[in-house]
Amino acid sequence: MLAALGAAVCFGVASVLQAMAARAAVPGSGSGVDTRLLLRAVRQWRYVVGLALDGAGFVLELIALRSLPIYAVGAALAASLAVTAVTASRLLGARLSGREWAAVGTVCGGLALLGLASGSEGSGHGGTALRWGSLAAAAAVFAVGAAAGRLPERARAAALGLGAGFGFGVVEVAVRLIDGLTPSVLLTNPALYALLLGGGAAFLLLTSALQRGSVTVATAGMVLGETVGPALVGLLALHDRTRSGWAPAAVLGFLLALAGALVLARFGEPEAPEEPGPPAEATREAELPLRRH
């Protein structure tokens, strides 16, 4: 659990830095899967630092996923939204309302309850069908991004966020489906390619979402995509369980952490100006998007 929370801290701080870098990059074609936008964003030092934090967070996430049920890790990673909100209040001068501080407390309380209730990871490693299914799901993330590029602005942000969440969710499941690290076993396991493909697609969609206006709805969709789906896979296919008699507490903790994260997804939504404000581009740069991994 400490590793999962450490990953949430890394991802939460990285989101602020990468959002600033993505919005400073020259706009791309408008496609949801815009590799050129990613290349332009990498030229920003903030994005590079964010990538380094993402790398550290990913290592911590791997450690957590090899020891904890997926639902516990997913809920902990959703706490990155709380980290982002607190970090933004320090680095960007953003202010948290009483409701948002209450949401931070709700996330922390839910995670504490979930940590007490979590058992060890399930004994299941999934079958061949689940491994190939995870690879197909990773490929589908690219299809979501391509389709999102043709949608109106607001719908596009929601589709990009949900697609990025699915991609990160594929990574969480794929880690559990890798049951051997020898080259002969690893390279013939479809889950390895699902991990690489899903993670890469999620980064592309996320970078596009960070650049295009308010990503409030996209953030909520991403949190749902990377927590609920993988948690169900862990329970139904990988035999994740709670400590004996603690199932109700685990459900309550999961719901509290998720609810608090979704409330924080509205943090940074710009208020409608009472007077004529700055140009649209400046307004977009002032908004705070929230993200994990």
XYZ file of C-alpha atoms in Angstrom:
293
model
C 0.000 0.000 0.000
C 2.897 2.378 0.684
C 4.203 1.671 -2.825
C 0.759 2.356 -4.320
C 0.462 5.635 -2.423
C 3.982 6.578 -3.493
C 2.941 5.975 -7.101
C -0.078 8.232 -6.585
C 2.198 11.022 -5.324
C 4.470 10.681 -8.372
C 1.566 10.634 -10.811
C -0.212 13.527 -9.097
C 2.780 15.870 -9.223
C 3.600 14.789 -12.788
C 0.112 15.742 -13.944
C 0.629 19.407 -13.035
C 4.012 19.613 -14.767
C 2.850 17.795 -17.905
C -0.307 19.851 -18.198
C 1.773 23.045 -18.241
C 4.132 21.591 -20.852
C 1.394 20.184 -23.092
C -0.393 23.517 -23.225
C 2.815 25.344 -24.060
C 3.354 23.070 -27.075
C 2.142 24.096 -30.523
C -1.359 22.635 -31.140
C -1.497 19.553 -33.317
C -3.948 18.208 -35.830
C -6.769 17.753 -33.326
C -6.568 13.964 -33.509
C -6.963 12.066 -30.267
C -3.876 9.964 -31.104
C -1.430 12.739 -31.991
C 2.157 11.458 -31.837
C 3.514 14.793 -33.094
C 1.969 16.572 -30.108
C 3.765 14.176 -27.779
C 7.087 14.857 -29.530
C 6.555 18.614 -29.175
C 5.611 18.306 -25.514
C 8.762 16.287 -24.753
C 10.820 19.359 -25.680
C 9.438 21.090 -22.581
C 11.540 20.484 -19.461
C 8.453 20.207 -17.282
C 7.182 17.342 -19.408
C 10.528 15.538 -19.102
C 10.485 15.893 -15.315
C 6.891 14.664 -15.349
C 7.940 11.623 -17.380
C 10.666 10.854 -14.848
C 8.082 10.986 -12.066
C 5.783 8.779 -14.131
C 8.607 6.263 -14.493
C 9.201 6.190 -10.750
C 5.473 5.898 -10.149
C 5.193 3.021 -12.610
C 7.905 1.055 -10.785
C 6.084 1.595 -7.490
C 2.810 0.582 -9.146
C 4.381 -2.672 -10.357
C 5.555 -3.442 -6.819
C 2.071 -2.792 -5.458
C 0.315 -4.838 -8.150
C 2.496 -7.861 -7.390
C 1.400 -7.795 -3.738
C -2.077 -6.221 -3.494
C -5.455 -6.846 -5.164
C -6.059 -4.689 -8.234
C -9.005 -2.915 -6.574
C -6.780 -1.678 -3.740
C -4.068 -0.406 -6.084
C -6.629 1.243 -8.363
C -8.239 3.110 -5.499
C -4.830 4.252 -4.248
C -3.915 5.537 -7.706
C -7.177 7.478 -7.856
C -5.763 9.424 -4.913
C -3.362 11.058 -7.384
C -6.198 13.516 -8.012
C -5.956 14.623 -4.404
C -2.180 14.956 -4.757
C -2.652 17.023 -7.912
C -5.114 19.340 -6.183
C -2.817 19.908 -3.206
C 0.257 20.333 -5.434
C -1.543 22.852 -7.601
C -2.573 24.837 -4.553
C 1.133 25.178 -3.690
C 2.818 25.511 -7.070
C 0.168 27.306 -9.102
C -1.529 29.343 -6.395
C -4.848 27.563 -6.936
C -7.255 27.608 -4.009
C -9.112 24.606 -2.641
C -12.588 25.219 -1.271
C -13.860 23.596 1.898
C -15.685 21.039 -0.227
C -12.468 20.112 -2.018
C -10.493 19.760 1.212
C -13.316 17.516 2.458
C -12.925 15.446 -0.725
C -9.192 15.081 -0.011
C -10.045 13.840 3.469
C -12.640 11.443 2.032
C -10.078 9.948 -0.336
C -7.583 9.477 2.485
C -10.208 7.953 4.777
C -11.409 5.584 2.077
C -7.856 4.459 1.353
C -7.167 3.867 5.030
C -10.272 1.697 5.292
C -9.361 -0.131 2.103
C -5.842 -0.761 3.335
C -7.161 -2.362 6.515
C -9.578 -4.570 4.567
C -7.334 -5.658 1.686
C -6.080 -9.211 1.593
C -3.186 -10.466 -0.497
C -3.411 -10.578 -4.280
C -5.466 -13.423 -5.761
C -3.891 -16.720 -6.769
C -5.289 -16.562 -10.304
C -3.071 -15.569 -13.215
C -5.734 -15.575 -15.929
C -6.024 -17.840 -18.920
C -4.925 -17.516 -22.502
C -8.222 -15.891 -23.475
C -7.761 -13.119 -20.887
C -4.216 -12.436 -22.084
C -5.292 -12.078 -25.699
C -8.326 -10.102 -24.544
C -6.092 -7.604 -22.777
C -4.097 -7.147 -25.997
C -7.304 -6.565 -27.964
C -8.432 -4.034 -25.334
C -5.119 -2.184 -25.676
C -5.556 -1.947 -29.444
C -9.106 -0.671 -28.903
C -7.694 2.305 -26.972
C -6.134 3.560 -30.220
C -9.500 3.203 -31.925
C -11.115 5.310 -29.178
C -8.498 8.015 -29.698
C -8.968 8.048 -33.461
C -12.738 8.339 -33.068
C -12.367 11.083 -30.436
C -10.502 13.260 -32.925
C -13.703 13.587 -34.974
C -15.935 14.610 -32.051
C -16.887 18.134 -30.893
C -14.612 19.699 -28.293
C -16.495 18.762 -25.116
C -17.327 15.225 -26.244
C -13.729 14.814 -27.419
C -12.351 15.564 -23.957
C -14.652 12.971 -22.372
C -13.720 10.323 -24.949
C -9.987 11.013 -24.577
C -10.176 10.748 -20.793
C -12.151 7.516 -20.868
C -9.796 6.057 -23.472
C -6.739 6.994 -21.399
C -8.357 5.397 -18.361
C -8.954 2.174 -20.289
C -5.310 2.189 -21.389
C -4.024 2.585 -17.850
C -6.503 -0.063 -16.722
C -5.089 -2.492 -19.302
C -1.633 -1.881 -17.802
C -2.887 -2.760 -14.310
C -4.429 -6.027 -15.489
C -1.511 -6.949 -17.773
C 0.966 -6.740 -14.899
C -0.939 -9.489 -13.105
C -1.057 -11.629 -16.256
C 2.729 -11.757 -16.533
C 3.662 -14.871 -14.572
C 7.270 -15.323 -15.687
C 10.200 -13.008 -16.405
C 12.469 -15.341 -18.364
C 12.822 -14.211 -22.008
C 11.192 -17.337 -23.451
C 8.113 -16.900 -21.258
C 7.944 -13.108 -21.280
C 8.253 -12.560 -25.024
C 5.567 -15.119 -25.853
C 3.048 -13.655 -23.402
C 0.435 -11.376 -25.082
C 0.079 -9.515 -21.767
C 3.540 -7.964 -22.232
C 2.502 -6.399 -25.526
C -0.833 -5.365 -24.015
C 1.081 -3.534 -21.272
C 3.309 -1.681 -23.746
C 0.541 -0.910 -26.221
C -2.019 0.115 -23.595
C 0.434 2.340 -21.737
C 1.652 4.034 -24.911
C -1.872 4.659 -26.178
C -2.949 6.047 -22.804
C -0.071 8.542 -22.788
C -0.933 9.745 -26.286
C -4.601 10.265 -25.413
C -3.740 11.863 -22.086
C -1.315 14.350 -23.644
C -3.982 15.397 -26.139
C -6.546 15.760 -23.358
C -4.199 17.902 -21.256
C -3.814 20.381 -24.102
C -7.460 20.801 -25.137
C -9.306 23.118 -22.780
C -10.977 21.917 -19.616
C -10.493 18.197 -18.962
C -12.815 17.977 -15.968
C -15.098 15.397 -17.555
C -12.121 13.609 -19.099
C -10.484 13.233 -15.685
C -13.595 11.697 -14.179
C -13.832 9.271 -17.091
C -10.174 8.348 -16.717
C -10.569 7.597 -13.011
C -13.552 5.358 -13.733
C -11.796 3.610 -16.608
C -8.680 2.774 -14.619
C -10.368 1.685 -11.386
C -13.752 0.036 -11.871
C -12.934 -2.175 -14.883
C -9.625 -3.583 -13.591
C -11.134 -4.100 -10.128
C -13.888 -6.268 -11.628
C -11.344 -8.269 -13.636
C -9.329 -8.831 -10.465
C -12.352 -10.048 -8.507
C -13.936 -12.187 -11.233
C -10.919 -13.608 -13.073
C -7.904 -13.298 -10.773
C -9.586 -14.233 -7.458
C -8.715 -11.077 -5.537
C -10.262 -11.144 -2.084
C -10.448 -9.149 1.145
C -9.526 -10.147 4.675
C -12.076 -12.482 6.222
C -15.172 -10.522 7.258
C -13.876 -7.242 5.850
C -15.641 -7.277 2.475
C -18.207 -4.549 3.428
C -15.397 -2.319 4.709
C -13.458 -2.828 1.464
C -16.490 -1.888 -0.636
C -17.110 1.217 1.501
C -13.464 2.263 1.313
C -13.369 1.792 -2.461
C -16.540 3.855 -2.942
C -15.323 6.624 -0.613
C -11.965 6.895 -2.380
C -13.600 6.904 -5.805
C -16.286 9.415 -4.804
C -13.713 11.782 -3.332
C -11.598 11.525 -6.477
C -14.558 12.332 -8.709
C -15.394 15.391 -6.600
C -11.780 16.527 -6.989
C -12.088 16.042 -10.746
C -14.077 19.268 -10.717
C -11.194 21.125 -9.088
C -9.743 23.625 -11.518
C -12.959 24.139 -13.515
C -12.710 27.818 -14.448
C -15.409 30.082 -13.192
C -17.294 32.106 -15.782
C -15.741 35.582 -15.861
C -17.931 38.472 -14.821
C -16.005 40.816 -17.113
C -14.522 40.247 -20.542
C -11.606 37.964 -19.879
C -8.349 37.071 -21.617
C -8.235 35.299 -24.956
C -9.392 31.718 -25.102
C -5.830 30.383 -25.300
C -4.841 32.184 -22.082
C -7.968 30.895 -20.385
C -7.106 27.340 -21.346
C -3.603 27.724 -19.969
C -5.012 28.942 -16.653
C -7.203 25.895 -16.177
C -5.941 23.029 -14.071
C -6.406 19.540 -15.464
C -6.171 16.633 -13.044
C -4.551 13.314 -13.823
C -2.782 10.009 -12.408
C -0.348 7.903 -14.445
